[in-house]
Amino acid sequence: MLVAAAIAGRADAFGTLVERYERAVYHLCLRTMRDAEEAKDCTQEAFFKAFRSLATFKIGAKFSTWIFSIAYHACCDRLGTRKRYSDGEIPEWADPGPGPAQVAERNDEATALRAAIAGLPEKYRTVVTLYHLQGRRYEEIAEVLDVPMGTVKTHLFRAKELLRKALTTP
Amino acid sequence: MNDDFDDLDRALFALPLEAPPPGLRASILNATVYAPEPRIAAALARPWELWACGAALAVAAWLVASIVTQRAFASAFTADVLATVRPFAEPMTLSWIAVGFVLAATIWYLGDTTLRLPTRSVRS
């Protein structure tokens, strides 16, 4: 097992884990932070923390859940700091810049969708990212976010409602 | 929960993940598996060695503090040390210590040079 080899100190095993999850972790951080530079920092921080805490990893658990959870909490820590320093600069419904409908008019569905996701509140954004964009199951998302599974489903439903509204509102 | 988001679901599932910035993996690996170990940690690989070093340092600190603060302790300690060290000053004892030191150094050197893994290059 790859994680067991990494715990045993094999550099190549941890390198493979980084290779395997780098993109997904970066993507989660990017969606949560909405800033490429901060997402990069959070990704590095997550892998660094994971590497330092490898000994605490429970063999048999899913590495993806573990690393996502570390990354998500790293993002939350930074968002908390950012909120403290910026004093409400990031509202629950952030202005994503040009409206999603405007972007859609440029016939770029992916860009419009990304803009709409970026405009979601943080808790909804993360659930959508993990469920739709990374194909995680409800149970895993609940574990990553440390919330009940019902909350994940509710957040997902509300996120989709908000997304549909954002994409159809001119 | 009534869920009628088929088109939205399809669009979301089809949305590609953004590629991480170039160099991210290399910087992660440099900060983790290829990070240079701190000197003490590199020299003392096992936890019990750290504990032993800590205990020795604590005893040394206690001795220094006792010698500095208590004159009676200092003279008694000096006499004890002299009595302990005197047998070691004999030529036969010194020669056996030298042999032991050379043997230990040879074993340590051989173990250090033959068991070390080659350093891997970092993939970008």
PDB file of C-alpha atoms in Angstrom:
ATOM      1  CA  MET A   1       0.000   0.000   0.000  1.00  0.00           C
ATOM      2  CA  LEU A   2       1.265   3.402  -1.042  1.00  0.00           C
ATOM      3  CA  VAL A   3       0.463   5.214   2.195  1.00  0.00           C
ATOM      4  CA  ALA A   4       2.075   2.481   4.280  1.00  0.00           C
ATOM      5  CA  ALA A   5       5.218   2.795   2.170  1.00  0.00           C
ATOM      6  CA  ALA A   6       5.185   6.565   2.662  1.00  0.00           C
ATOM      7  CA  ILE A   7       4.779   6.095   6.416  1.00  0.00           C
ATOM      8  CA  ALA A   8       7.746   3.719   6.308  1.00  0.00           C
ATOM      9  CA  GLY A   9       9.774   6.626   4.953  1.00  0.00           C
ATOM     10  CA  ARG A  10       9.853   5.841   1.246  1.00  0.00           C
ATOM     11  CA  ALA A  11      10.230   9.145  -0.549  1.00  0.00           C
ATOM     12  CA  ASP A  12       9.030   7.755  -3.873  1.00  0.00           C
ATOM     13  CA  ALA A  13       5.754   6.587  -2.283  1.00  0.00           C
ATOM     14  CA  PHE A  14       4.968  10.028  -0.898  1.00  0.00           C
ATOM     15  CA  GLY A  15       5.997  11.486  -4.256  1.00  0.00           C
ATOM     16  CA  THR A  16       3.434   9.268  -5.965  1.00  0.00           C
ATOM     17  CA  LEU A  17       0.759  10.360  -3.486  1.00  0.00           C
ATOM     18  CA  VAL A  18       1.561  13.997  -4.245  1.00  0.00           C
ATOM     19  CA  GLU A  19       1.421  13.260  -7.961  1.00  0.00           C
ATOM     20  CA  ARG A  20      -1.923  11.508  -7.569  1.00  0.00           C
ATOM     21  CA  TYR A  21      -3.697  14.081  -5.393  1.00  0.00           C
ATOM     22  CA  GLU A  22      -1.938  17.358  -6.221  1.00  0.00           C
ATOM     23  CA  ARG A  23      -4.448  18.388  -8.854  1.00  0.00           C
ATOM     24  CA  ALA A  24      -7.534  17.517  -6.821  1.00  0.00           C
ATOM     25  CA  VAL A  25      -6.224  19.184  -3.668  1.00  0.00           C
ATOM     26  CA  TYR A  26      -5.195  22.289  -5.586  1.00  0.00           C
ATOM     27  CA  HIS A  27      -8.590  22.399  -7.214  1.00  0.00           C
ATOM     28  CA  LEU A  28     -10.400  22.142  -3.874  1.00  0.00           C
ATOM     29  CA  CYS A  29      -8.194  24.925  -2.484  1.00  0.00           C
ATOM     30  CA  LEU A  30      -8.729  27.060  -5.562  1.00  0.00           C
ATOM     31  CA  ARG A  31     -12.502  26.706  -5.336  1.00  0.00           C
ATOM     32  CA  THR A  32     -12.475  27.413  -1.615  1.00  0.00           C
ATOM     33  CA  MET A  33     -10.014  30.307  -1.667  1.00  0.00           C
ATOM     34  CA  ARG A  34     -10.889  31.793  -5.087  1.00  0.00           C
ATOM     35  CA  ASP A  35      -7.297  32.923  -5.414  1.00  0.00           C
ATOM     36  CA  ALA A  36      -4.627  30.998  -7.324  1.00  0.00           C
ATOM     37  CA  GLU A  37      -1.718  32.110  -5.154  1.00  0.00           C
ATOM     38  CA  GLU A  38      -3.510  31.310  -1.901  1.00  0.00           C
ATOM     39  CA  ALA A  39      -4.690  28.001  -3.332  1.00  0.00           C
ATOM     40  CA  LYS A  40      -1.077  27.128  -4.125  1.00  0.00           C
ATOM     41  CA  ASP A  41      -0.006  28.020  -0.583  1.00  0.00           C
ATOM     42  CA  CYS A  42      -2.856  25.982   0.918  1.00  0.00           C
ATOM     43  CA  THR A  43      -1.987  22.984  -1.251  1.00  0.00           C
ATOM     44  CA  GLN A  44       1.638  23.132  -0.132  1.00  0.00           C
ATOM     45  CA  GLU A  45       0.570  23.553   3.475  1.00  0.00           C
ATOM     46  CA  ALA A  46      -1.810  20.584   3.230  1.00  0.00           C
ATOM     47  CA  PHE A  47       0.837  18.230   1.857  1.00  0.00           C
ATOM     48  CA  PHE A  48       3.398  19.517   4.326  1.00  0.00           C
ATOM     49  CA  LYS A  49       1.033  18.895   7.241  1.00  0.00           C
ATOM     50  CA  ALA A  50       0.128  15.491   5.844  1.00  0.00           C
ATOM     51  CA  PHE A  51       3.791  14.571   5.538  1.00  0.00           C
ATOM     52  CA  ARG A  52       4.494  15.655   9.107  1.00  0.00           C
ATOM     53  CA  SER A  53       1.464  13.739  10.409  1.00  0.00           C
ATOM     54  CA  LEU A  54       1.811  10.584   8.330  1.00  0.00           C
ATOM     55  CA  ALA A  55       2.376   8.570  11.504  1.00  0.00           C
ATOM     56  CA  THR A  56      -1.120   9.505  12.714  1.00  0.00           C
ATOM     57  CA  PHE A  57      -2.812   8.295   9.529  1.00  0.00           C
ATOM     58  CA  LYS A  58      -5.057   5.314  10.234  1.00  0.00           C
ATOM     59  CA  ILE A  59      -4.138   2.469   7.924  1.00  0.00           C
ATOM     60  CA  GLY A  60      -7.290   1.416   6.095  1.00  0.00           C
ATOM     61  CA  ALA A  61      -8.711   4.930   5.944  1.00  0.00           C
ATOM     62  CA  LYS A  62      -8.937   6.764   2.627  1.00  0.00           C
ATOM     63  CA  PHE A  63      -5.950   8.970   1.951  1.00  0.00           C
ATOM     64  CA  SER A  64      -8.063  11.226  -0.262  1.00  0.00           C
ATOM     65  CA  THR A  65     -10.497  11.967   2.587  1.00  0.00           C
ATOM     66  CA  TRP A  66      -7.600  12.685   4.906  1.00  0.00           C
ATOM     67  CA  ILE A  67      -5.703  15.018   2.573  1.00  0.00           C
ATOM     68  CA  PHE A  68      -8.900  16.815   1.516  1.00  0.00           C
ATOM     69  CA  SER A  69      -9.794  17.342   5.144  1.00  0.00           C
ATOM     70  CA  ILE A  70      -6.352  18.781   5.902  1.00  0.00           C
ATOM     71  CA  ALA A  71      -6.532  21.008   2.825  1.00  0.00           C
ATOM     72  CA  TYR A  72     -10.043  22.183   3.633  1.00  0.00           C
ATOM     73  CA  HIS A  73      -9.087  23.097   7.184  1.00  0.00           C
ATOM     74  CA  ALA A  74      -5.972  24.891   5.935  1.00  0.00           C
ATOM     75  CA  CYS A  75      -8.248  26.929   3.667  1.00  0.00           C
ATOM     76  CA  CYS A  76     -10.670  27.629   6.516  1.00  0.00           C
ATOM     77  CA  ASP A  77      -7.821  28.833   8.704  1.00  0.00           C
ATOM     78  CA  ARG A  78      -6.698  31.207   5.990  1.00  0.00           C
ATOM     79  CA  LEU A  79     -10.230  32.352   5.239  1.00  0.00           C
ATOM     80  CA  GLY A  80     -10.707  33.028   8.938  1.00  0.00           C
ATOM     81  CA  THR A  81      -7.548  35.089   8.988  1.00  0.00           C
ATOM     82  CA  ARG A  82      -8.538  36.875   5.830  1.00  0.00           C
ATOM     83  CA  LYS A  83     -11.979  37.623   7.228  1.00  0.00           C
ATOM     84  CA  ARG A  84     -10.464  38.946  10.449  1.00  0.00           C
ATOM     85  CA  TYR A  85      -8.089  41.237   8.584  1.00  0.00           C
ATOM     86  CA  SER A  86     -10.445  42.363   5.880  1.00  0.00           C
ATOM     87  CA  ASP A  87     -13.407  42.887   8.212  1.00  0.00           C
ATOM     88  CA  GLY A  88     -16.181  41.378   6.168  1.00  0.00           C
ATOM     89  CA  GLU A  89     -14.559  41.937   2.826  1.00  0.00           C
ATOM     90  CA  ILE A  90     -15.855  38.565   1.710  1.00  0.00           C
ATOM     91  CA  PRO A  91     -19.630  38.465   2.121  1.00  0.00           C
ATOM     92  CA  GLU A  92     -21.632  35.242   2.140  1.00  0.00           C
ATOM     93  CA  TRP A  93     -22.652  36.004  -1.404  1.00  0.00           C
ATOM     94  CA  ALA A  94     -19.512  37.460  -2.919  1.00  0.00           C
ATOM     95  CA  ASP A  95     -19.621  39.519  -6.082  1.00  0.00           C
ATOM     96  CA  PRO A  96     -17.863  37.371  -8.670  1.00  0.00           C
ATOM     97  CA  GLY A  97     -17.178  40.329 -10.930  1.00  0.00           C
ATOM     98  CA  PRO A  98     -19.005  40.202 -14.220  1.00  0.00           C
ATOM     99  CA  GLY A  99     -22.369  38.531 -13.780  1.00  0.00           C
ATOM    100  CA  PRO A 100     -22.625  34.885 -14.792  1.00  0.00           C
ATOM    101  CA  ALA A 101     -25.289  35.712 -17.323  1.00  0.00           C
ATOM    102  CA  GLN A 102     -23.029  38.300 -18.918  1.00  0.00           C
ATOM    103  CA  VAL A 103     -20.267  35.773 -19.160  1.00  0.00           C
ATOM    104  CA  ALA A 104     -22.665  33.227 -20.580  1.00  0.00           C
ATOM    105  CA  GLU A 105     -23.504  35.661 -23.319  1.00  0.00           C
ATOM    106  CA  ARG A 106     -19.965  35.228 -24.491  1.00  0.00           C
ATOM    107  CA  ASN A 107     -20.863  31.599 -25.220  1.00  0.00           C
ATOM    108  CA  ASP A 108     -18.483  30.271 -22.633  1.00  0.00           C
ATOM    109  CA  GLU A 109     -20.509  27.912 -20.514  1.00  0.00           C
ATOM    110  CA  ALA A 110     -17.542  26.659 -18.500  1.00  0.00           C
ATOM    111  CA  THR A 111     -16.428  30.169 -17.614  1.00  0.00           C
ATOM    112  CA  ALA A 112     -19.958  31.132 -16.636  1.00  0.00           C
ATOM    113  CA  LEU A 113     -20.299  28.051 -14.504  1.00  0.00           C
ATOM    114  CA  ARG A 114     -16.959  28.678 -12.801  1.00  0.00           C
ATOM    115  CA  ALA A 115     -17.983  32.258 -12.120  1.00  0.00           C
ATOM    116  CA  ALA A 116     -21.279  31.071 -10.688  1.00  0.00           C
ATOM    117  CA  ILE A 117     -19.522  28.542  -8.447  1.00  0.00           C
ATOM    118  CA  ALA A 118     -17.110  31.252  -7.312  1.00  0.00           C
ATOM    119  CA  GLY A 119     -20.101  33.336  -6.324  1.00  0.00           C
ATOM    120  CA  LEU A 120     -21.513  30.673  -4.019  1.00  0.00           C
ATOM    121  CA  PRO A 121     -21.040  30.897  -0.255  1.00  0.00           C
ATOM    122  CA  GLU A 122     -17.954  28.999   0.863  1.00  0.00           C
ATOM    123  CA  LYS A 123     -19.811  26.003   2.378  1.00  0.00           C
ATOM    124  CA  TYR A 124     -21.797  25.416  -0.812  1.00  0.00           C
ATOM    125  CA  ARG A 125     -18.782  25.987  -3.047  1.00  0.00           C
ATOM    126  CA  THR A 126     -16.797  23.280  -1.308  1.00  0.00           C
ATOM    127  CA  VAL A 127     -19.617  20.736  -1.443  1.00  0.00           C
ATOM    128  CA  VAL A 128     -20.161  21.340  -5.172  1.00  0.00           C
ATOM    129  CA  THR A 129     -16.423  21.086  -5.782  1.00  0.00           C
ATOM    130  CA  LEU A 130     -16.092  17.800  -3.965  1.00  0.00           C
ATOM    131  CA  TYR A 131     -19.282  16.220  -5.276  1.00  0.00           C
ATOM    132  CA  HIS A 132     -19.522  17.311  -8.890  1.00  0.00           C
ATOM    133  CA  LEU A 133     -16.037  18.265  -9.849  1.00  0.00           C
ATOM    134  CA  GLN A 134     -14.176  15.576  -7.987  1.00  0.00           C
ATOM    135  CA  GLY A 135     -16.803  12.865  -7.863  1.00  0.00           C
ATOM    136  CA  ARG A 136     -16.656  12.287  -4.097  1.00  0.00           C
ATOM    137  CA  ARG A 137     -19.444  10.440  -2.323  1.00  0.00           C
ATOM    138  CA  TYR A 138     -21.683  12.050   0.307  1.00  0.00           C
ATOM    139  CA  GLU A 139     -20.029  10.068   3.102  1.00  0.00           C
ATOM    140  CA  GLU A 140     -16.572  11.211   2.156  1.00  0.00           C
ATOM    141  CA  ILE A 141     -17.638  14.849   1.831  1.00  0.00           C
ATOM    142  CA  ALA A 142     -19.304  14.662   5.242  1.00  0.00           C
ATOM    143  CA  GLU A 143     -16.080  13.324   6.701  1.00  0.00           C
ATOM    144  CA  VAL A 144     -13.924  15.956   5.008  1.00  0.00           C
ATOM    145  CA  LEU A 145     -16.128  18.826   6.149  1.00  0.00           C
ATOM    146  CA  ASP A 146     -16.903  17.221   9.494  1.00  0.00           C
ATOM    147  CA  VAL A 147     -20.659  17.672   9.104  1.00  0.00           C
ATOM    148  CA  PRO A 148     -23.567  15.187   8.997  1.00  0.00           C
ATOM    149  CA  MET A 149     -24.383  13.623   5.637  1.00  0.00           C
ATOM    150  CA  GLY A 150     -27.807  15.294   5.649  1.00  0.00           C
ATOM    151  CA  THR A 151     -26.092  18.661   5.816  1.00  0.00           C
ATOM    152  CA  VAL A 152     -24.014  17.764   2.759  1.00  0.00           C
ATOM    153  CA  LYS A 153     -27.154  16.879   0.810  1.00  0.00           C
ATOM    154  CA  THR A 154     -28.896  20.068   1.906  1.00  0.00           C
ATOM    155  CA  HIS A 155     -25.885  22.193   0.993  1.00  0.00           C
ATOM    156  CA  LEU A 156     -25.675  20.526  -2.386  1.00  0.00           C
ATOM    157  CA  PHE A 157     -29.349  21.115  -3.087  1.00  0.00           C
ATOM    158  CA  ARG A 158     -29.138  24.777  -2.083  1.00  0.00           C
ATOM    159  CA  ALA A 159     -25.940  25.222  -4.037  1.00  0.00           C
ATOM    160  CA  LYS A 160     -27.611  23.944  -7.169  1.00  0.00           C
ATOM    161  CA  GLU A 161     -30.595  26.188  -6.602  1.00  0.00           C
ATOM    162  CA  LEU A 162     -28.294  29.178  -6.297  1.00  0.00           C
ATOM    163  CA  LEU A 163     -26.264  28.108  -9.322  1.00  0.00           C
ATOM    164  CA  ARG A 164     -29.349  27.723 -11.483  1.00  0.00           C
ATOM    165  CA  LYS A 165     -30.615  31.094 -10.336  1.00  0.00           C
ATOM    166  CA  ALA A 166     -27.245  32.716 -11.026  1.00  0.00           C
ATOM    167  CA  LEU A 167     -27.003  31.188 -14.480  1.00  0.00           C
ATOM    168  CA  THR A 168     -30.503  32.176 -15.551  1.00  0.00           C
ATOM    169  CA  THR A 169     -30.669  35.648 -14.006  1.00  0.00           C
ATOM    170  CA  PRO A 170     -29.630  38.290 -16.516  1.00  0.00           C
TER     171      PRO A 170
ATOM    172  CA  MET B   1     -35.699  16.306  -1.684  1.00  0.00           C
ATOM    173  CA  ASN B   2     -37.035  17.127  -5.141  1.00  0.00           C
ATOM    174  CA  ASP B   3     -34.065  17.491  -7.411  1.00  0.00           C
ATOM    175  CA  ASP B   4     -34.509  18.608 -10.994  1.00  0.00           C
ATOM    176  CA  PHE B   5     -31.066  19.718 -11.942  1.00  0.00           C
ATOM    177  CA  ASP B   6     -30.169  17.319 -14.734  1.00  0.00           C
ATOM    178  CA  ASP B   7     -28.683  19.894 -17.103  1.00  0.00           C
ATOM    179  CA  LEU B   8     -26.840  21.648 -14.307  1.00  0.00           C
ATOM    180  CA  ASP B   9     -25.526  18.350 -12.952  1.00  0.00           C
ATOM    181  CA  ARG B  10     -24.319  17.381 -16.418  1.00  0.00           C
ATOM    182  CA  ALA B  11     -22.563  20.708 -16.880  1.00  0.00           C
ATOM    183  CA  LEU B  12     -20.974  20.521 -13.447  1.00  0.00           C
ATOM    184  CA  PHE B  13     -19.732  16.980 -13.907  1.00  0.00           C
ATOM    185  CA  ALA B  14     -18.273  17.958 -17.291  1.00  0.00           C
ATOM    186  CA  LEU B  15     -16.390  20.947 -15.917  1.00  0.00           C
ATOM    187  CA  PRO B  16     -12.668  20.166 -16.127  1.00  0.00           C
ATOM    188  CA  LEU B  17     -10.380  20.664 -13.148  1.00  0.00           C
ATOM    189  CA  GLU B  18      -7.893  23.487 -13.456  1.00  0.00           C
ATOM    190  CA  ALA B  19      -4.295  22.397 -13.763  1.00  0.00           C
ATOM    191  CA  PRO B  20      -2.093  23.231 -10.797  1.00  0.00           C
ATOM    192  CA  PRO B  21       0.600  25.852 -11.407  1.00  0.00           C
ATOM    193  CA  PRO B  22       3.896  24.510 -12.786  1.00  0.00           C
ATOM    194  CA  GLY B  23       6.447  23.760 -10.127  1.00  0.00           C
ATOM    195  CA  LEU B  24       3.887  23.108  -7.393  1.00  0.00           C
ATOM    196  CA  ARG B  25       4.740  19.424  -7.120  1.00  0.00           C
ATOM    197  CA  ALA B  26       8.470  20.108  -7.021  1.00  0.00           C
ATOM    198  CA  SER B  27       8.020  22.711  -4.287  1.00  0.00           C
ATOM    199  CA  ILE B  28       5.860  20.291  -2.255  1.00  0.00           C
ATOM    200  CA  LEU B  29       8.464  17.543  -2.582  1.00  0.00           C
ATOM    201  CA  ASN B  30      11.280  19.941  -1.734  1.00  0.00           C
ATOM    202  CA  ALA B  31       9.424  20.966   1.412  1.00  0.00           C
ATOM    203  CA  THR B  32       8.668  17.385   2.433  1.00  0.00           C
ATOM    204  CA  VAL B  33      10.571  14.301   1.313  1.00  0.00           C
ATOM    205  CA  TYR B  34      13.600  16.137  -0.063  1.00  0.00           C
ATOM    206  CA  ALA B  35      13.818  18.731   2.692  1.00  0.00           C
ATOM    207  CA  PRO B  36      17.247  18.699   4.375  1.00  0.00           C
ATOM    208  CA  GLU B  37      16.947  17.256   7.847  1.00  0.00           C
ATOM    209  CA  PRO B  38      17.971  19.431  10.781  1.00  0.00           C
ATOM    210  CA  ARG B  39      21.531  18.585  11.865  1.00  0.00           C
ATOM    211  CA  ILE B  40      20.590  17.189  15.277  1.00  0.00           C
ATOM    212  CA  ALA B  41      17.744  15.119  13.853  1.00  0.00           C
ATOM    213  CA  ALA B  42      20.062  13.764  11.147  1.00  0.00           C
ATOM    214  CA  ALA B  43      22.763  12.812  13.630  1.00  0.00           C
ATOM    215  CA  LEU B  44      20.301  11.356  16.113  1.00  0.00           C
ATOM    216  CA  ALA B  45      17.948   9.245  14.061  1.00  0.00           C
ATOM    217  CA  ARG B  46      16.204   7.426  16.934  1.00  0.00           C
ATOM    218  CA  PRO B  47      14.080   8.968  19.676  1.00  0.00           C
ATOM    219  CA  TRP B  48      15.971   7.176  22.465  1.00  0.00           C
ATOM    220  CA  GLU B  49      19.143   8.922  21.330  1.00  0.00           C
ATOM    221  CA  LEU B  50      17.446  12.259  21.717  1.00  0.00           C
ATOM    222  CA  TRP B  51      16.249  11.261  25.180  1.00  0.00           C
ATOM    223  CA  ALA B  52      19.769  10.105  26.122  1.00  0.00           C
ATOM    224  CA  CYS B  53      21.273  13.377  24.913  1.00  0.00           C
ATOM    225  CA  GLY B  54      18.649  15.371  26.777  1.00  0.00           C
ATOM    226  CA  ALA B  55      19.297  13.419  29.992  1.00  0.00           C
ATOM    227  CA  ALA B  56      23.070  13.868  29.666  1.00  0.00           C
ATOM    228  CA  LEU B  57      22.664  17.587  29.101  1.00  0.00           C
ATOM    229  CA  ALA B  58      20.333  17.851  32.110  1.00  0.00           C
ATOM    230  CA  VAL B  59      22.853  16.038  34.360  1.00  0.00           C
ATOM    231  CA  ALA B  60      25.647  18.248  33.055  1.00  0.00           C
ATOM    232  CA  ALA B  61      23.615  21.369  33.738  1.00  0.00           C
ATOM    233  CA  TRP B  62      22.785  20.139  37.251  1.00  0.00           C
ATOM    234  CA  LEU B  63      26.477  19.431  37.951  1.00  0.00           C
ATOM    235  CA  VAL B  64      27.589  22.836  36.720  1.00  0.00           C
ATOM    236  CA  ALA B  65      24.899  24.571  38.748  1.00  0.00           C
ATOM    237  CA  SER B  66      25.799  22.576  41.880  1.00  0.00           C
ATOM    238  CA  ILE B  67      29.535  23.233  41.518  1.00  0.00           C
ATOM    239  CA  VAL B  68      28.988  26.916  40.924  1.00  0.00           C
ATOM    240  CA  THR B  69      26.533  27.461  43.782  1.00  0.00           C
ATOM    241  CA  GLN B  70      27.845  25.066  46.498  1.00  0.00           C
ATOM    242  CA  ARG B  71      31.487  25.172  47.474  1.00  0.00           C
ATOM    243  CA  ALA B  72      31.321  21.966  49.560  1.00  0.00           C
ATOM    244  CA  PHE B  73      29.764  20.099  46.698  1.00  0.00           C
ATOM    245  CA  ALA B  74      32.493  21.394  44.387  1.00  0.00           C
ATOM    246  CA  SER B  75      35.350  20.074  46.543  1.00  0.00           C
ATOM    247  CA  ALA B  76      33.625  16.709  47.164  1.00  0.00           C
ATOM    248  CA  PHE B  77      32.841  16.394  43.483  1.00  0.00           C
ATOM    249  CA  THR B  78      36.420  17.203  42.467  1.00  0.00           C
ATOM    250  CA  ALA B  79      37.735  14.536  44.855  1.00  0.00           C
ATOM    251  CA  ASP B  80      35.254  12.011  43.474  1.00  0.00           C
ATOM    252  CA  VAL B  81      36.167  12.845  39.903  1.00  0.00           C
ATOM    253  CA  LEU B  82      39.875  12.520  40.614  1.00  0.00           C
ATOM    254  CA  ALA B  83      39.319   9.151  42.316  1.00  0.00           C
ATOM    255  CA  THR B  84      37.265   7.966  39.328  1.00  0.00           C
ATOM    256  CA  VAL B  85      39.597   9.263  36.672  1.00  0.00           C
ATOM    257  CA  ARG B  86      42.860   8.072  38.234  1.00  0.00           C
ATOM    258  CA  PRO B  87      42.536   4.413  37.075  1.00  0.00           C
ATOM    259  CA  PHE B  88      41.870   5.623  33.532  1.00  0.00           C
ATOM    260  CA  ALA B  89      45.179   7.439  33.493  1.00  0.00           C
ATOM    261  CA  GLU B  90      47.081   4.131  33.531  1.00  0.00           C
ATOM    262  CA  PRO B  91      48.739   3.271  30.180  1.00  0.00           C
ATOM    263  CA  MET B  92      47.055  -0.139  29.812  1.00  0.00           C
ATOM    264  CA  THR B  93      43.563   1.311  30.360  1.00  0.00           C
ATOM    265  CA  LEU B  94      44.235   4.149  27.945  1.00  0.00           C
ATOM    266  CA  SER B  95      45.422   1.760  25.257  1.00  0.00           C
ATOM    267  CA  TRP B  96      42.236  -0.385  25.601  1.00  0.00           C
ATOM    268  CA  ILE B  97      40.089   2.747  25.387  1.00  0.00           C
ATOM    269  CA  ALA B  98      41.976   3.730  22.222  1.00  0.00           C
ATOM    270  CA  VAL B  99      41.374   0.276  20.697  1.00  0.00           C
ATOM    271  CA  GLY B 100      37.681   0.471  21.538  1.00  0.00           C
ATOM    272  CA  PHE B 101      37.408   3.955  20.078  1.00  0.00           C
ATOM    273  CA  VAL B 102      39.074   2.891  16.811  1.00  0.00           C
ATOM    274  CA  LEU B 103      36.776  -0.146  16.524  1.00  0.00           C
ATOM    275  CA  ALA B 104      33.652   1.919  17.179  1.00  0.00           C
ATOM    276  CA  ALA B 105      34.721   4.589  14.697  1.00  0.00           C
ATOM    277  CA  THR B 106      35.408   1.943  12.031  1.00  0.00           C
ATOM    278  CA  ILE B 107      31.991   0.299  12.503  1.00  0.00           C
ATOM    279  CA  TRP B 108      30.219   3.662  12.457  1.00  0.00           C
ATOM    280  CA  TYR B 109      32.108   4.769   9.332  1.00  0.00           C
ATOM    281  CA  LEU B 110      31.410   1.518   7.452  1.00  0.00           C
ATOM    282  CA  GLY B 111      27.734   1.553   8.419  1.00  0.00           C
ATOM    283  CA  ASP B 112      27.371   5.180   7.438  1.00  0.00           C
ATOM    284  CA  THR B 113      28.981   4.806   4.013  1.00  0.00           C
ATOM    285  CA  THR B 114      27.462   1.528   2.867  1.00  0.00           C
ATOM    286  CA  LEU B 115      23.882   1.760   4.128  1.00  0.00           C
ATOM    287  CA  ARG B 116      23.056   5.257   2.942  1.00  0.00           C
ATOM    288  CA  LEU B 117      20.670   5.426  -0.026  1.00  0.00           C
ATOM    289  CA  PRO B 118      21.633   7.585  -2.990  1.00  0.00           C
ATOM    290  CA  THR B 119      19.972  10.978  -3.136  1.00  0.00           C
ATOM    291  CA  ARG B 120      17.159  11.114  -5.688  1.00  0.00           C
ATOM    292  CA  SER B 121      16.720  13.976  -8.054  1.00  0.00           C
ATOM    293  CA  VAL B 122      13.511  15.992  -7.825  1.00  0.00           C
ATOM    294  CA  ARG B 123      11.044  15.598 -10.646  1.00  0.00           C
ATOM    295  CA  SER B 124       9.546  18.831 -11.791  1.00  0.00           C
TER     296      SER B 124
END
